[in-house]
PDB file of C-alpha atoms in Angstrom:
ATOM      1  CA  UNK A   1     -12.553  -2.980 151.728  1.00  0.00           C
ATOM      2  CA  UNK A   2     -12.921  -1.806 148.649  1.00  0.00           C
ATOM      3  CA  UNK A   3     -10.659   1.679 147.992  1.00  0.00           C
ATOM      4  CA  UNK A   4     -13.324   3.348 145.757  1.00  0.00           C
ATOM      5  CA  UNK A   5     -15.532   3.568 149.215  1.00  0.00           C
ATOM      6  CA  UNK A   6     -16.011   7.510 149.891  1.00  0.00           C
ATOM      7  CA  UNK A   7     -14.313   8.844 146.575  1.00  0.00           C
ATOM      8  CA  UNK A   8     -17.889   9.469 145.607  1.00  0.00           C
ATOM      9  CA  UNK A   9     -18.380  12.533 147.397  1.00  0.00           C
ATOM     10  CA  UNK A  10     -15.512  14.217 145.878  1.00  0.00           C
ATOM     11  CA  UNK A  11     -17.454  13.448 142.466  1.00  0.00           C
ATOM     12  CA  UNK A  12     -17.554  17.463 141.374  1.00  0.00           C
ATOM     13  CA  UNK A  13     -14.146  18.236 142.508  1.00  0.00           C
ATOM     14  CA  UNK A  14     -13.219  15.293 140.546  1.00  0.00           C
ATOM     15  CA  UNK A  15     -14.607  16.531 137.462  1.00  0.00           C
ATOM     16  CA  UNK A  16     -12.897  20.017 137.892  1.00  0.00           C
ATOM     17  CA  UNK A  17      -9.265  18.123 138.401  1.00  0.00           C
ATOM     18  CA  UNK A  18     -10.032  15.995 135.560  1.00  0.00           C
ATOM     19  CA  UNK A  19     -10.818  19.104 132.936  1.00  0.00           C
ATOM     20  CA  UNK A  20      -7.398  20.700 134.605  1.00  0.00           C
ATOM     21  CA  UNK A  21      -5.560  17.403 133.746  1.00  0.00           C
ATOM     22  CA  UNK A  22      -6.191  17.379 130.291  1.00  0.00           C
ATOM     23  CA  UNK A  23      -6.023  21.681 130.061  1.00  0.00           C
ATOM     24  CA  UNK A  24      -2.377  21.455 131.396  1.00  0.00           C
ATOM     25  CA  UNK A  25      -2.899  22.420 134.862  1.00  0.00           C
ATOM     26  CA  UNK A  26       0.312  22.142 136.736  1.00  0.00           C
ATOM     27  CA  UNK A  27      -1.808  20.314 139.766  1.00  0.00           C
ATOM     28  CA  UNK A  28      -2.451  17.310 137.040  1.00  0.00           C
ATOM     29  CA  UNK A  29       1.206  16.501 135.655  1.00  0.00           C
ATOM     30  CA  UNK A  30       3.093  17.452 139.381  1.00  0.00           C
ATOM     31  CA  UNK A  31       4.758  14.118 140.070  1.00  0.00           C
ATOM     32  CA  UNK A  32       3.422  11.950 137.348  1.00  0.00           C
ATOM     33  CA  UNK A  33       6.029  12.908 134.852  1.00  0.00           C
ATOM     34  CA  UNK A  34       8.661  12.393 137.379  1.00  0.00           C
ATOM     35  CA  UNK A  35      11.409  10.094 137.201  1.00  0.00           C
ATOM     36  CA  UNK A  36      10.598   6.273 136.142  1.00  0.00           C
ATOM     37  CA  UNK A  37      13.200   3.332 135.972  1.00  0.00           C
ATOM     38  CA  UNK A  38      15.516   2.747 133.417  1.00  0.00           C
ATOM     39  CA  UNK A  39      16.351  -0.712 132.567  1.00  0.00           C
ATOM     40  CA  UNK A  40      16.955  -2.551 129.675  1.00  0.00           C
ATOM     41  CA  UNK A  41      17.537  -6.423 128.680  1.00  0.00           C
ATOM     42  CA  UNK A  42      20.417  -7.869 129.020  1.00  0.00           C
ATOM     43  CA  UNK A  43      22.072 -11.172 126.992  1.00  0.00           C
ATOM     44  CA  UNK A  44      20.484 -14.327 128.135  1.00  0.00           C
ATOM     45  CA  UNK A  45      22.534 -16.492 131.258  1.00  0.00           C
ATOM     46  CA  UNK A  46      22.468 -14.689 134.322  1.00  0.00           C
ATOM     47  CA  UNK A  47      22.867 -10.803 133.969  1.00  0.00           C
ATOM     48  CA  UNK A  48      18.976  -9.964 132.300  1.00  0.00           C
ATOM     49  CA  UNK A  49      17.494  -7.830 134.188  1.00  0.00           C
ATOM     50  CA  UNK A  50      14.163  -8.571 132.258  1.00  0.00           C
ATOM     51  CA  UNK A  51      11.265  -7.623 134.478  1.00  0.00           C
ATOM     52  CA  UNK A  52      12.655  -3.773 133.444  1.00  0.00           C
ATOM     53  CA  UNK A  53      12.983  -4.142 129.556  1.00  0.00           C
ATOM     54  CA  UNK A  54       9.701  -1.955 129.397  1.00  0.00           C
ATOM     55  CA  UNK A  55      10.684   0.505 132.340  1.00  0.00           C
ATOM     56  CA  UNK A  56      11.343   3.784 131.727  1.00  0.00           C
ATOM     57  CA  UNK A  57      10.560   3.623 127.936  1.00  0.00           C
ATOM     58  CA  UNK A  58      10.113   7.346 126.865  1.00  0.00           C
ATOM     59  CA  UNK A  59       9.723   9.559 123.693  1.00  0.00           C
ATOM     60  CA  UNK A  60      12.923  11.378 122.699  1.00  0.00           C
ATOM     61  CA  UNK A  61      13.585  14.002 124.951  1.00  0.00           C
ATOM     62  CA  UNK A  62      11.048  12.846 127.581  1.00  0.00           C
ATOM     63  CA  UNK A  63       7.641  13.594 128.469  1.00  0.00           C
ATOM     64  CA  UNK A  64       6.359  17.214 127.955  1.00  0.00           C
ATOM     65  CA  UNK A  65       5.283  19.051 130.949  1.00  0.00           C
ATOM     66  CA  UNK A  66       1.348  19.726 130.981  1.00  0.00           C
ATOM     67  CA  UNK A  67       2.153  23.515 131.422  1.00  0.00           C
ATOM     68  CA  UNK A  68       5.320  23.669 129.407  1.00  0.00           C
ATOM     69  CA  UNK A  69       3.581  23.465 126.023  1.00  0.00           C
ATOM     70  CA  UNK A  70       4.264  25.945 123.296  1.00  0.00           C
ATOM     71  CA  UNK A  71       2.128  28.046 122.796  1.00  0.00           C
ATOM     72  CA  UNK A  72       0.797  27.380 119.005  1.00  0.00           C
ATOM     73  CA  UNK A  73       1.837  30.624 117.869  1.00  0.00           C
ATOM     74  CA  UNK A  74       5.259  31.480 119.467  1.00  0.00           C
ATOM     75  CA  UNK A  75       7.602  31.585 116.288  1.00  0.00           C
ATOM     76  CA  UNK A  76      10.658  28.908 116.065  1.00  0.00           C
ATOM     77  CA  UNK A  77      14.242  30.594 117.256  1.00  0.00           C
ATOM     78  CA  UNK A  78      16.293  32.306 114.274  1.00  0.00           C
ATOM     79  CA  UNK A  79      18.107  29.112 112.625  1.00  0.00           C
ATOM     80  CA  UNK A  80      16.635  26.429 115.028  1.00  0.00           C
ATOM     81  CA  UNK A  81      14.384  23.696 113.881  1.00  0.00           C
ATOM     82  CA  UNK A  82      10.406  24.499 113.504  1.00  0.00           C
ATOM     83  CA  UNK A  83       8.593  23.634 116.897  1.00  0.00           C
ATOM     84  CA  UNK A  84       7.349  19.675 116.747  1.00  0.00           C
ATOM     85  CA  UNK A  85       3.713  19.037 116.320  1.00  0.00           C
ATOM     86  CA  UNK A  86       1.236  19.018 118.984  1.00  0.00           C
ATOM     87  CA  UNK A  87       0.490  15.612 120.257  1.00  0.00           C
ATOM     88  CA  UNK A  88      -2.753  14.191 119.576  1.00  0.00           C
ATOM     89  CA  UNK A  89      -5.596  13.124 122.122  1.00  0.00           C
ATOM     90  CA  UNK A  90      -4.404   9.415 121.301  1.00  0.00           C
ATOM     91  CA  UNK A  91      -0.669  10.294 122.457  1.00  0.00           C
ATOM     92  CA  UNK A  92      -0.710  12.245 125.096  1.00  0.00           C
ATOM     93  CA  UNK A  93      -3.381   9.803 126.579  1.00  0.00           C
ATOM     94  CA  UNK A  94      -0.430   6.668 125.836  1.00  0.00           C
ATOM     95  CA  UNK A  95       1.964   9.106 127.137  1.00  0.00           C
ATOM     96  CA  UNK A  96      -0.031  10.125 130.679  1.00  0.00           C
ATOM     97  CA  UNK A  97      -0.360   6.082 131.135  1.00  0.00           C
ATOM     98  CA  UNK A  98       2.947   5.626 131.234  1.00  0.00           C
ATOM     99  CA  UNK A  99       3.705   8.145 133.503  1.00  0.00           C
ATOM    100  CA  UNK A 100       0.963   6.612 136.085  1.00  0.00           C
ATOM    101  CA  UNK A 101       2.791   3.315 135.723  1.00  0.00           C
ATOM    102  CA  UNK A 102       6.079   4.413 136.078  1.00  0.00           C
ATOM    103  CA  UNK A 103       4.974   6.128 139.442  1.00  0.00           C
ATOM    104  CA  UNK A 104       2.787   2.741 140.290  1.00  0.00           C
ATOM    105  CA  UNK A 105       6.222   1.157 140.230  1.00  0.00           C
ATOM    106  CA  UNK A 106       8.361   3.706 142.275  1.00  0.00           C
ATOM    107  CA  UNK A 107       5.320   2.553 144.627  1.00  0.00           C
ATOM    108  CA  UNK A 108       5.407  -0.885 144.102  1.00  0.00           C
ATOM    109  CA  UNK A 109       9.581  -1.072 144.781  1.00  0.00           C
ATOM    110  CA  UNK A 110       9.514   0.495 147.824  1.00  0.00           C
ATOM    111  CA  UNK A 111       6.446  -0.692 149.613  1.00  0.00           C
ATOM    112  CA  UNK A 112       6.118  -4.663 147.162  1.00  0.00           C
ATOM    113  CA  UNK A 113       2.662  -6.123 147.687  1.00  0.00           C
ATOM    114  CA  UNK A 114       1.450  -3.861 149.789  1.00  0.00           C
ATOM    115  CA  UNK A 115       1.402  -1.323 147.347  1.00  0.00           C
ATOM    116  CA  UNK A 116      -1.969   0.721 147.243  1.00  0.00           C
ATOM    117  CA  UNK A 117      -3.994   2.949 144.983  1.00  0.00           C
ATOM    118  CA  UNK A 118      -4.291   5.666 147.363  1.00  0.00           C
ATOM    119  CA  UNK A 119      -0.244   5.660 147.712  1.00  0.00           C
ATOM    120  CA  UNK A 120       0.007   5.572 143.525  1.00  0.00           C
ATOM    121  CA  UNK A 121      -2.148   8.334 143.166  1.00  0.00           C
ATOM    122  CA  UNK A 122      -0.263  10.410 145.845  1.00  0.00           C
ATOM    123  CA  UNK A 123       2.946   9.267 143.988  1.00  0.00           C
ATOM    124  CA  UNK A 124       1.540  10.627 140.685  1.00  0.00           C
ATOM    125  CA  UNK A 125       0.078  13.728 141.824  1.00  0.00           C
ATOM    126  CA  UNK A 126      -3.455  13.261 141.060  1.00  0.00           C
ATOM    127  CA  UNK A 127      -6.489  11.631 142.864  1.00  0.00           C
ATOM    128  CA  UNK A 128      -7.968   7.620 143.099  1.00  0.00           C
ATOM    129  CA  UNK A 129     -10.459   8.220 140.043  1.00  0.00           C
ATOM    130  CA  UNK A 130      -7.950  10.223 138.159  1.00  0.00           C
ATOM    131  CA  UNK A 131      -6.116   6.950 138.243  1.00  0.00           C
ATOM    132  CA  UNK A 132      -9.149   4.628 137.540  1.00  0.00           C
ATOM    133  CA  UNK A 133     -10.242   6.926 134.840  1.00  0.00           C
ATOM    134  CA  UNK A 134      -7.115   5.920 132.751  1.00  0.00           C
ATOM    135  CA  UNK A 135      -6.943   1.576 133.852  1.00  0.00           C
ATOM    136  CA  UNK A 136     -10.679   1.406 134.828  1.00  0.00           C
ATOM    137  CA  UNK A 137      -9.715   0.070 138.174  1.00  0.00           C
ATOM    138  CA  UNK A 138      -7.237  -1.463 140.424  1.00  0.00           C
ATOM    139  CA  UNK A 139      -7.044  -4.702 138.086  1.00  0.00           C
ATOM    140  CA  UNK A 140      -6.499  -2.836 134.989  1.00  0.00           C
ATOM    141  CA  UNK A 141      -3.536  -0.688 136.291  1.00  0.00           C
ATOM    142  CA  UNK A 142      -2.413  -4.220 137.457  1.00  0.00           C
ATOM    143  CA  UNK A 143      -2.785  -5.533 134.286  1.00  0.00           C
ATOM    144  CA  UNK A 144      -0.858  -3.170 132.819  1.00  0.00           C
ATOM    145  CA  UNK A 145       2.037  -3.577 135.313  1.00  0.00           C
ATOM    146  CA  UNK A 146       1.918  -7.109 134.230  1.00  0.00           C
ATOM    147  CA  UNK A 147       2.066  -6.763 130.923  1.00  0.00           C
ATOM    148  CA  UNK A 148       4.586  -4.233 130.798  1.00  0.00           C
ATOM    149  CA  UNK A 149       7.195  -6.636 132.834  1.00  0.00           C
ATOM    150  CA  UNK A 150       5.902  -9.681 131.348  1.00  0.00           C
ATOM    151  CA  UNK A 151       6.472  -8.694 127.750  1.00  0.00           C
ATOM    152  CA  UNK A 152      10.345  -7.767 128.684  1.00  0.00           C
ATOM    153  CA  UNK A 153      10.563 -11.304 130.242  1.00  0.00           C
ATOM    154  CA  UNK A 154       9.345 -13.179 127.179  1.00  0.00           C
ATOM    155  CA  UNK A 155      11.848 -11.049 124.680  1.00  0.00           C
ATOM    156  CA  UNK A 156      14.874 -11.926 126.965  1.00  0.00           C
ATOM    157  CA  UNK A 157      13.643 -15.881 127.097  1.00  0.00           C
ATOM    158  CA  UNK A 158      13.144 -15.677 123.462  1.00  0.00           C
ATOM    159  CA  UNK A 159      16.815 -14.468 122.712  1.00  0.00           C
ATOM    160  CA  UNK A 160      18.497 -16.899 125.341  1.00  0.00           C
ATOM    161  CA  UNK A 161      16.348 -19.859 123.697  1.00  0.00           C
ATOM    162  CA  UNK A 162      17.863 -18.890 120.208  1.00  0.00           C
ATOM    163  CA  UNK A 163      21.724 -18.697 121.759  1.00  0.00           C
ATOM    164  CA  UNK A 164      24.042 -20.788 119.299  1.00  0.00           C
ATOM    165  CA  UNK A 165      24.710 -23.134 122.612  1.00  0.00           C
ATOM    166  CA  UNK A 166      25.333 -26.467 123.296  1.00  0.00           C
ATOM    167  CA  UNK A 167      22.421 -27.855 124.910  1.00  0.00           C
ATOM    168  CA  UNK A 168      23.338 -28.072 128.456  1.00  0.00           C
ATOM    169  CA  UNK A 169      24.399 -24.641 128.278  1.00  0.00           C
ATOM    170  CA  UNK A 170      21.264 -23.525 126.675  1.00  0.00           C
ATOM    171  CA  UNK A 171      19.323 -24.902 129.817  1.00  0.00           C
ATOM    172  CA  UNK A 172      21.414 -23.102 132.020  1.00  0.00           C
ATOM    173  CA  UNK A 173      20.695 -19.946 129.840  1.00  0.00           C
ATOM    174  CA  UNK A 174      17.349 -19.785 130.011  1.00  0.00           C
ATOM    175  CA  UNK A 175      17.191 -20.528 133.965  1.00  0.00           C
ATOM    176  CA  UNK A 176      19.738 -18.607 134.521  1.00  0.00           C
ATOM    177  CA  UNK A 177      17.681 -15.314 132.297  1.00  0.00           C
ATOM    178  CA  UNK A 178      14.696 -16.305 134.313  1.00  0.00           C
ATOM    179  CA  UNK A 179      16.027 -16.339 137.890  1.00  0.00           C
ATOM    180  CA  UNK A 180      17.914 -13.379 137.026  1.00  0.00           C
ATOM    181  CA  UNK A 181      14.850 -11.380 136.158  1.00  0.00           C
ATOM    182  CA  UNK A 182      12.762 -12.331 138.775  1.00  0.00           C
ATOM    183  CA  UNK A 183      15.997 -11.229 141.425  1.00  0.00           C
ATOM    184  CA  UNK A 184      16.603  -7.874 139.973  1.00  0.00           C
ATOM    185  CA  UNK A 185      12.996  -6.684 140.670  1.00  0.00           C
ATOM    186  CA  UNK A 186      12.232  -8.614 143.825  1.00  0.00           C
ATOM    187  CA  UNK A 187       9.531  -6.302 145.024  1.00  0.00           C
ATOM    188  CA  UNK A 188       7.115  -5.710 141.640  1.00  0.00           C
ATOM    189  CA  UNK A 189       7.610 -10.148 141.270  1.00  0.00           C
ATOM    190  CA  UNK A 190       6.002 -10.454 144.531  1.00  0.00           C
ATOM    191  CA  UNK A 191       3.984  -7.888 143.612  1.00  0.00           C
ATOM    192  CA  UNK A 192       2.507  -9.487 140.651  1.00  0.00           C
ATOM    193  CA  UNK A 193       2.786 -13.038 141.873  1.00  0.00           C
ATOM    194  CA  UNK A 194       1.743 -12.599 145.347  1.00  0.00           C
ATOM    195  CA  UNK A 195      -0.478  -9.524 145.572  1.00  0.00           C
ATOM    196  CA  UNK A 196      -1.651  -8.403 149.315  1.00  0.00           C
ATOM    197  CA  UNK A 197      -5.622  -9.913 149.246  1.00  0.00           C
ATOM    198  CA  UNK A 198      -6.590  -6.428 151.361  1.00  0.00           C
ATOM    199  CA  UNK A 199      -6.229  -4.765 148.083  1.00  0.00           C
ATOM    200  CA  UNK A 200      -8.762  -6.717 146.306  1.00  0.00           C
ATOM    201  CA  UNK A 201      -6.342  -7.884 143.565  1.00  0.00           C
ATOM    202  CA  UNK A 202      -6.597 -11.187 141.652  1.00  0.00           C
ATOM    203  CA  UNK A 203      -4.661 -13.906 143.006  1.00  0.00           C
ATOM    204  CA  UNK A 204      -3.583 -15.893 140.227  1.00  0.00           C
ATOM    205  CA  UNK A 205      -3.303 -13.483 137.226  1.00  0.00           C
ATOM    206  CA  UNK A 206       0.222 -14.374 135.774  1.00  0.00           C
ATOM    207  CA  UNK A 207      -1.399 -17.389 134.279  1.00  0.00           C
ATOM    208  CA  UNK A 208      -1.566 -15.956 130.667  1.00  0.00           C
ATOM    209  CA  UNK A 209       2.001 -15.239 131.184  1.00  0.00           C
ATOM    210  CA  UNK A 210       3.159 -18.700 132.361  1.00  0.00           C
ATOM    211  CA  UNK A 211       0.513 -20.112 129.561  1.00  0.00           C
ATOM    212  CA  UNK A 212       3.332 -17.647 127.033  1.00  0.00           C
ATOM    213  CA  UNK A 213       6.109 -19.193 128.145  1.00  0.00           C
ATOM    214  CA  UNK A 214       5.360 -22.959 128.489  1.00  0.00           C
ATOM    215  CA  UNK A 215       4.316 -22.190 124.697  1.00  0.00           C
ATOM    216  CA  UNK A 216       8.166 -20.634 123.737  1.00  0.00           C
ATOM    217  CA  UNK A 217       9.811 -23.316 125.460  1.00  0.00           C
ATOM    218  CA  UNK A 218       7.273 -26.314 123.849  1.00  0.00           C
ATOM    219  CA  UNK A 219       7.896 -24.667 120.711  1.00  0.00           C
ATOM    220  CA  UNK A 220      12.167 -24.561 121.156  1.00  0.00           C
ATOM    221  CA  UNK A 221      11.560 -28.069 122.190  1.00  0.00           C
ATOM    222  CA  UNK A 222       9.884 -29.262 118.965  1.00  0.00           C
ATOM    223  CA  UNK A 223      12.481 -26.962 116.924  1.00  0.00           C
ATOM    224  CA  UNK A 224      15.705 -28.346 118.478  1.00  0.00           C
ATOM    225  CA  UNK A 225      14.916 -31.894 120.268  1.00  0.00           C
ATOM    226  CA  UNK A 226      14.084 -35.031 118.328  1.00  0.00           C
ATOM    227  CA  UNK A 227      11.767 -36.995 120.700  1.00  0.00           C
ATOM    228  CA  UNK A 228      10.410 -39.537 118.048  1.00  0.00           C
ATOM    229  CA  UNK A 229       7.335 -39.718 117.002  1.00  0.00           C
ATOM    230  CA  UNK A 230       5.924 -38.350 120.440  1.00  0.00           C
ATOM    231  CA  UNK A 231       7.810 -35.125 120.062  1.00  0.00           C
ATOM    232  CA  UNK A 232       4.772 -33.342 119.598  1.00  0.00           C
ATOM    233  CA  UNK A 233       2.947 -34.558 122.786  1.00  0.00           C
ATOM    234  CA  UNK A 234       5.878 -34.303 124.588  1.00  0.00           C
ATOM    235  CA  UNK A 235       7.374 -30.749 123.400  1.00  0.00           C
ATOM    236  CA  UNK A 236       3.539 -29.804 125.216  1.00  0.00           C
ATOM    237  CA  UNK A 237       4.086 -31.536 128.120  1.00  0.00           C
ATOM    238  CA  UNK A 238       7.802 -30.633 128.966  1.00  0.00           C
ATOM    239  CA  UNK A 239       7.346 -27.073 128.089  1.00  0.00           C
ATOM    240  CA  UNK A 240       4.025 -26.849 130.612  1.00  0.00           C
ATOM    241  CA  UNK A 241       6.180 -28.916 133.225  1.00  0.00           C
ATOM    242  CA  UNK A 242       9.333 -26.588 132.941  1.00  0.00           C
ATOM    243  CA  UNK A 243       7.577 -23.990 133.407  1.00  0.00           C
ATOM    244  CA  UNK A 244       5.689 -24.452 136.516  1.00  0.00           C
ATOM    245  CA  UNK A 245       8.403 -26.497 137.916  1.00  0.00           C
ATOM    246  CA  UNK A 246      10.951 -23.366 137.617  1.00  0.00           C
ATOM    247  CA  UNK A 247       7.808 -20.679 138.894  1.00  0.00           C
ATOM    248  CA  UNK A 248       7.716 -22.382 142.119  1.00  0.00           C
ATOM    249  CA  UNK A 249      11.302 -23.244 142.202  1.00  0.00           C
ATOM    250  CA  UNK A 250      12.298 -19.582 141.344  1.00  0.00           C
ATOM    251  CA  UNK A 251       9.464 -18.743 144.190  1.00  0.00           C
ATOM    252  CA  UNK A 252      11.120 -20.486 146.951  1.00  0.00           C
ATOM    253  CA  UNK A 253      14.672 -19.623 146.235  1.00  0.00           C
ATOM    254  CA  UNK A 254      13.732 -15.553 146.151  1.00  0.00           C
ATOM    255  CA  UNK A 255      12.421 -15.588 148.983  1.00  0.00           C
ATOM    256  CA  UNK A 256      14.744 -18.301 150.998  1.00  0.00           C
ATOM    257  CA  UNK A 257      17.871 -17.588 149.215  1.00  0.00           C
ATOM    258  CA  UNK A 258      19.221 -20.523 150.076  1.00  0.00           C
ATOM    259  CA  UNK A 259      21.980 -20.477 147.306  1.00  0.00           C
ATOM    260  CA  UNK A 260      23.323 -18.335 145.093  1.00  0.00           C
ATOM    261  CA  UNK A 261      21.622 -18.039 141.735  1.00  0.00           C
ATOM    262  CA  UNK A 262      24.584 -19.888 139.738  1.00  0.00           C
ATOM    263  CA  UNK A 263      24.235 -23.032 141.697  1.00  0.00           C
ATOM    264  CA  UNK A 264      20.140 -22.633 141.884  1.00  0.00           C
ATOM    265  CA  UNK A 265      20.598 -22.741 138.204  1.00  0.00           C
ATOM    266  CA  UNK A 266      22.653 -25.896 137.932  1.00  0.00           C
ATOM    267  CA  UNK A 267      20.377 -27.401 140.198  1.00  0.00           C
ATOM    268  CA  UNK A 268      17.317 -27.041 138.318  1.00  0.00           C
ATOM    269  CA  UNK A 269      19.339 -28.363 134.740  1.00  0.00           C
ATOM    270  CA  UNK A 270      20.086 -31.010 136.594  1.00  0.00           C
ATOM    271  CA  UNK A 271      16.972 -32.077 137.135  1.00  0.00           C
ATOM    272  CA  UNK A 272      15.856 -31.425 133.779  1.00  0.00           C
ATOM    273  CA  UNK A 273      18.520 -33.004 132.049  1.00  0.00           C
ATOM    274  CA  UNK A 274      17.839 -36.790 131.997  1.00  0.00           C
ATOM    275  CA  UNK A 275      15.950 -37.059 128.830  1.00  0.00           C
ATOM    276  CA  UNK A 276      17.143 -34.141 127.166  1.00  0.00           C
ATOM    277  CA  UNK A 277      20.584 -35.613 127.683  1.00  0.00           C
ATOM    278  CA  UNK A 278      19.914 -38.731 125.658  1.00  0.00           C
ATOM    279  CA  UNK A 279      17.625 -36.939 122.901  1.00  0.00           C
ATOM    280  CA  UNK A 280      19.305 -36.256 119.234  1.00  0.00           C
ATOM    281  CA  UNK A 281      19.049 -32.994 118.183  1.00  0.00           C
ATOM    282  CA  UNK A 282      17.401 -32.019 115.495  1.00  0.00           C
ATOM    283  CA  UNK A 283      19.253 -29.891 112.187  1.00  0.00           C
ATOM    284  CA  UNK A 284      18.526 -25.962 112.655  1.00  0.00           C
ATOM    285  CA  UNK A 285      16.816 -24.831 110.134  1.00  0.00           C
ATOM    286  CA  UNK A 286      18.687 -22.399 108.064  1.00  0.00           C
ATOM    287  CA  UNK A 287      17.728 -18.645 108.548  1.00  0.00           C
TER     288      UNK A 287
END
């Protein structure tokens, strides 16, 4: 059922909370500037937790309260710095989204899939089209929870391909930066990998995401492996392979935990490591 079903006869209340919201009523900013995650990524091989690299990212000093503003004409204190500008339309909108997320994922780590809008809006302190007014709907403020987690992912897979490792250990790098990620924020993985169908979300919708990585690991594969004259071909097809191979293997193990995540990881390098065993390397390029 879709969650937008009755909000329409709250339409001229709506409008009321929204001009509040953007006046600085206290109704519009109680709860949505609370708190958020802090997290940030880690060196590549075990420790990243990844999936939080964008968590919790604030302006210095944290988010102004919508009715602690200045006013524009109090003076600044004797000997203190002037008063900073005000923000502009542009920034505080970029600023009130990532409060909504940051309460979408308070939300989404203690309840997982089964997260809801209604429950994200409570958490914020505001109401459903509040919420849709700044993603659209529920697939845009999942879209954004995606990209915020994803984007954290691909930096700490990016600095454990570029490690000054032997090989093997490389392999076991990036696994290990992977399976670490995904264990450190159990709830907003299945959240984003598995969403609950009686929310109406997309199954499905990491694909640009997997499509990202398969592309940095084809890529490190062309730049560091000599494969012949197939390496091109190949480089494509490994990095594709990897990928989904270690999406469904990382699947199954966070949700069996069958082993712990050191020996999941030499697992998985060991069944990777036939043909990368035997392949020269290729120079580094000099940076």
């Amino acid at each position: 059922m879709d969650e937008r079903t009755g909000d329409s006869a709250g339409v001229s209340g709506e409008s009321v909370e929204e001009s509040a919201e953007e006046g600085g009523a206290a109704g519009g900013a109680a709860g949505g500037s609370a708190g958020g995650a802090a997290g940030a990524a880690g060196a590549a091989g075990g420790g990243v937790d990844a999936l939080t690299t964008q968590v919790g990212a604030r302006d210095a000093g944290g988010p102004q309260d919508a009715t602690g503003a200045e006013e524009a004409g109090d003076p600044p204190e004797a000997g203190g710095d002037a008063p900073p500008p005000p923000d502009l339309p542009a920034q505080r909108t970029d600023r009130r989204r990532r409060e909504l997320l940051d309460a979408a994922e308070r939300v989404v780590r203690r309840e997982g899939p089964q997260a809801s809008m209604n429950a994200i809006a409570a958490e914020a302190g505001i109401s459903k089209p509040i919420l849709y007014r700044h993603f659209g709907d529920k697939n845009g403020l999942y879209e954004a929870l995606a990209e915020r987690h994803t984007t954290g992912l691909l930096a700490a897979l990016r600095g454990a391909l570029a490690l000054p490792l032997e090989r093997r250990d490389l392999v076991e790098a990036v696994l290990g930066t992977y399976l670490a990620a995904i264990e450190a924020q159990p709830q907003i993985y299945r959240f984003l990998t598995h969403p609950d169908p009686a929310n109406g979300l997309p199954q499905g919708p990491l694909a640009p995401l997997l499509e990202r990585i398969a592309g940095e690991l084809a890529l490190a594969i062309r730049e560091q492996v000599d494969l012949g004259a197939d390496t091109e071909l190949l480089a494509e097809a490994w990095g594709h392979g990897i990928t989904g191979m270690v999406l469904a293997a990382g699947d199954h193990w966070l949700r069996e935990r069958s082993q712990p995540r050191e020996r999941m990881v030499r697992a998985l390098a060991d069944l990777l490591w036939g043909r990368l065993a035997a392949a020269a390397p290729r120079p580094r390029a000099a940076r």
